[in-house]
Amino acid sequence: MTDTGPRNAQGATEVVDVVALGESMVTFVPTAPGRLADVGHFARGIGGAESNVVCALAAAGHTARWVSRVGADAFGDHLVTAIGAHGVDVASVRRDPARPTGVYFRTADDRSTAAHEVAYYRAGSAASAMTVDSVDLTAARAGRVLHLSGITAALSPGCADLLRALLRPGPGRPLISFDVNHRPGLWRDGDAGRVLLELARAADLVFVGEDEAAQAWGVRPGDPGAIRDLLPEPELLVVKDAGRGATVLAASSAVFAPALAVDVVSTTGAGDAFAAGFLSATLRGLGARARLRHGHLTAAAALTTPGDTAVPPARGHADRLVALDDHAWGRLRLGPGWTEAPAAPQEVPAP
């Protein structure tokens, strides 16, 4: 199959700020709380770690591209149209006539509760058949940043080999961002820890939660330095500690930024939003603390909305909040609708 990515007048693939490669699925969420066995009506949306990131980055004013495969079916049509509507370049998404687009169903309850259910129908999907020969590698590499995640590596051996190829050093390799995104349910052969560590070590910027590092690599929570010892190669390592905050570790420094107090509607997509906010600030050349704070703010936008994707705060609004002193930052509490507020959210004592 020939490359179908956007070309400039000279025939070269257009370079964008960020490219993300990975599977997106059609998401069905009940319109009311309840078990999947009991609810009767669902709202359709989109969900996928990598596409979530580029949708948020496009909304933040960056040029963004999604590279993937979807089925030659109606759900594939929906994904390409919906993600493209966020301002993301989808011209390099290829269609697979033999395999379907993945879908999943989840309850309306927050995923952090015991009542949360998810049912995936992604085995044998078009995206799970991605290989170095079946995706547009030129379009994938034509970005200032290429964002990948461990979810893709779990889909199939071919997908894992595709990530290895993209991470391989070579001329013209973009800065590569890798979100570990450990999903135990996707790994069937016990290789998760080994493969995720291999891939993370080859990236330039790595995002990982302390809980993920504990599950995948046996690192005790509360010690970002121990994770850094496992991953000395990446230029930057971002270690997230749920609601407490996040630390960015460079070669000889470590900077921590506390998370915000948020009235949570749903945690779905918050990790992807954090990565998008951090990458946006990275593209703008901001410092470590500002990058972390932009990550927290973009995550707060996702936490205060019900879907997998959320529109981040306007850049000027986010910059004003990022510039607050530590005391004012610690007193912020963000609730639904805060990103639409013309002024800064009300400052109230955090619990």
PDB file of N, CA and C in Angstrom, residues 12 28 35 43 66 77 90 128 152 155 167 209 211 258 281 286 288-289 296 311:
ATOM      1  N   ALA A  12       7.142  16.170  -0.167  1.00  0.00           N
ATOM      2  CA  ALA A  12       7.585  15.628   1.113  1.00  0.00           C
ATOM      3  C   ALA A  12       6.445  15.673   2.128  1.00  0.00           C
ATOM      4  N   PHE A  28     -18.513   3.277  23.882  1.00  0.00           N
ATOM      5  CA  PHE A  28     -19.932   3.367  24.207  1.00  0.00           C
ATOM      6  C   PHE A  28     -20.072   3.489  25.719  1.00  0.00           C
ATOM      7  N   ARG A  35     -25.028  -1.206  35.899  1.00  0.00           N
ATOM      8  CA  ARG A  35     -24.206  -2.267  35.331  1.00  0.00           C
ATOM      9  C   ARG A  35     -24.424  -2.361  33.824  1.00  0.00           C
ATOM     10  N   ALA A  43     -24.140   6.365  24.779  1.00  0.00           N
ATOM     11  CA  ALA A  43     -23.669   7.464  23.945  1.00  0.00           C
ATOM     12  C   ALA A  43     -22.350   7.044  23.305  1.00  0.00           C
ATOM     13  N   TRP A  66      -2.375  11.860  13.726  1.00  0.00           N
ATOM     14  CA  TRP A  66      -2.605  10.519  14.259  1.00  0.00           C
ATOM     15  C   TRP A  66      -2.323   9.513  13.160  1.00  0.00           C
ATOM     16  N   ASP A  77     -14.983   4.831   9.902  1.00  0.00           N
ATOM     17  CA  ASP A  77     -15.387   6.142   9.381  1.00  0.00           C
ATOM     18  C   ASP A  77     -15.584   7.129  10.523  1.00  0.00           C
ATOM     19  N   VAL A  90      -5.507  13.323   9.954  1.00  0.00           N
ATOM     20  CA  VAL A  90      -5.800  11.879   9.925  1.00  0.00           C
ATOM     21  C   VAL A  90      -5.552  11.275   8.550  1.00  0.00           C
ATOM     22  N   SER A 128      -4.486  -3.823  15.756  1.00  0.00           N
ATOM     23  CA  SER A 128      -3.632  -4.870  16.334  1.00  0.00           C
ATOM     24  C   SER A 128      -2.754  -5.516  15.271  1.00  0.00           C
ATOM     25  N   THR A 152       0.212  -0.057  22.737  1.00  0.00           N
ATOM     26  CA  THR A 152       0.428  -0.569  21.384  1.00  0.00           C
ATOM     27  C   THR A 152       1.276  -1.828  21.411  1.00  0.00           C
ATOM     28  N   LEU A 155      -0.588  -5.110  21.975  1.00  0.00           N
ATOM     29  CA  LEU A 155      -1.620  -5.569  21.052  1.00  0.00           C
ATOM     30  C   LEU A 155      -1.210  -6.795  20.257  1.00  0.00           C
ATOM     31  N   LEU A 167      11.651   3.424  17.620  1.00  0.00           N
ATOM     32  CA  LEU A 167      12.540   3.860  18.681  1.00  0.00           C
ATOM     33  C   LEU A 167      14.018   3.686  18.342  1.00  0.00           C
ATOM     34  N   GLY A 209       3.429   6.030  35.908  1.00  0.00           N
ATOM     35  CA  GLY A 209       2.855   6.186  37.235  1.00  0.00           C
ATOM     36  C   GLY A 209       3.578   5.293  38.231  1.00  0.00           C
ATOM     37  N   ASP A 211       2.248   3.540  40.462  1.00  0.00           N
ATOM     38  CA  ASP A 211       1.518   2.271  40.540  1.00  0.00           C
ATOM     39  C   ASP A 211       1.903   1.350  39.383  1.00  0.00           C
ATOM     40  N   PRO A 258       3.050  19.691  42.906  1.00  0.00           N
ATOM     41  CA  PRO A 258       1.870  19.029  43.471  1.00  0.00           C
ATOM     42  C   PRO A 258       0.668  19.102  42.534  1.00  0.00           C
ATOM     43  N   ALA A 281       3.796  22.185  26.818  1.00  0.00           N
ATOM     44  CA  ALA A 281       4.760  23.082  27.450  1.00  0.00           C
ATOM     45  C   ALA A 281       6.186  22.784  26.984  1.00  0.00           C
ATOM     46  N   LEU A 286       9.178  25.621  27.781  1.00  0.00           N
ATOM     47  CA  LEU A 286       9.022  26.059  29.165  1.00  0.00           C
ATOM     48  C   LEU A 286       9.856  25.193  30.106  1.00  0.00           C
ATOM     49  N   ALA A 288      10.836  23.031  33.737  1.00  0.00           N
ATOM     50  CA  ALA A 288      10.313  21.769  34.276  1.00  0.00           C
ATOM     51  C   ALA A 288       9.051  21.978  35.108  1.00  0.00           C
ATOM     52  N   ARG A 289       9.049  22.954  36.021  1.00  0.00           N
ATOM     53  CA  ARG A 289       7.870  23.158  36.861  1.00  0.00           C
ATOM     54  C   ARG A 289       6.670  23.572  36.030  1.00  0.00           C
ATOM     55  N   HIS A 296      -0.755  19.079  34.925  1.00  0.00           N
ATOM     56  CA  HIS A 296      -1.815  18.981  35.934  1.00  0.00           C
ATOM     57  C   HIS A 296      -3.082  19.704  35.491  1.00  0.00           C
ATOM     58  N   VAL A 311     -11.503  19.482  26.246  1.00  0.00           N
ATOM     59  CA  VAL A 311     -10.851  20.674  25.719  1.00  0.00           C
ATOM     60  C   VAL A 311     -10.022  21.302  26.831  1.00  0.00           C
TER      61      VAL A 311
END
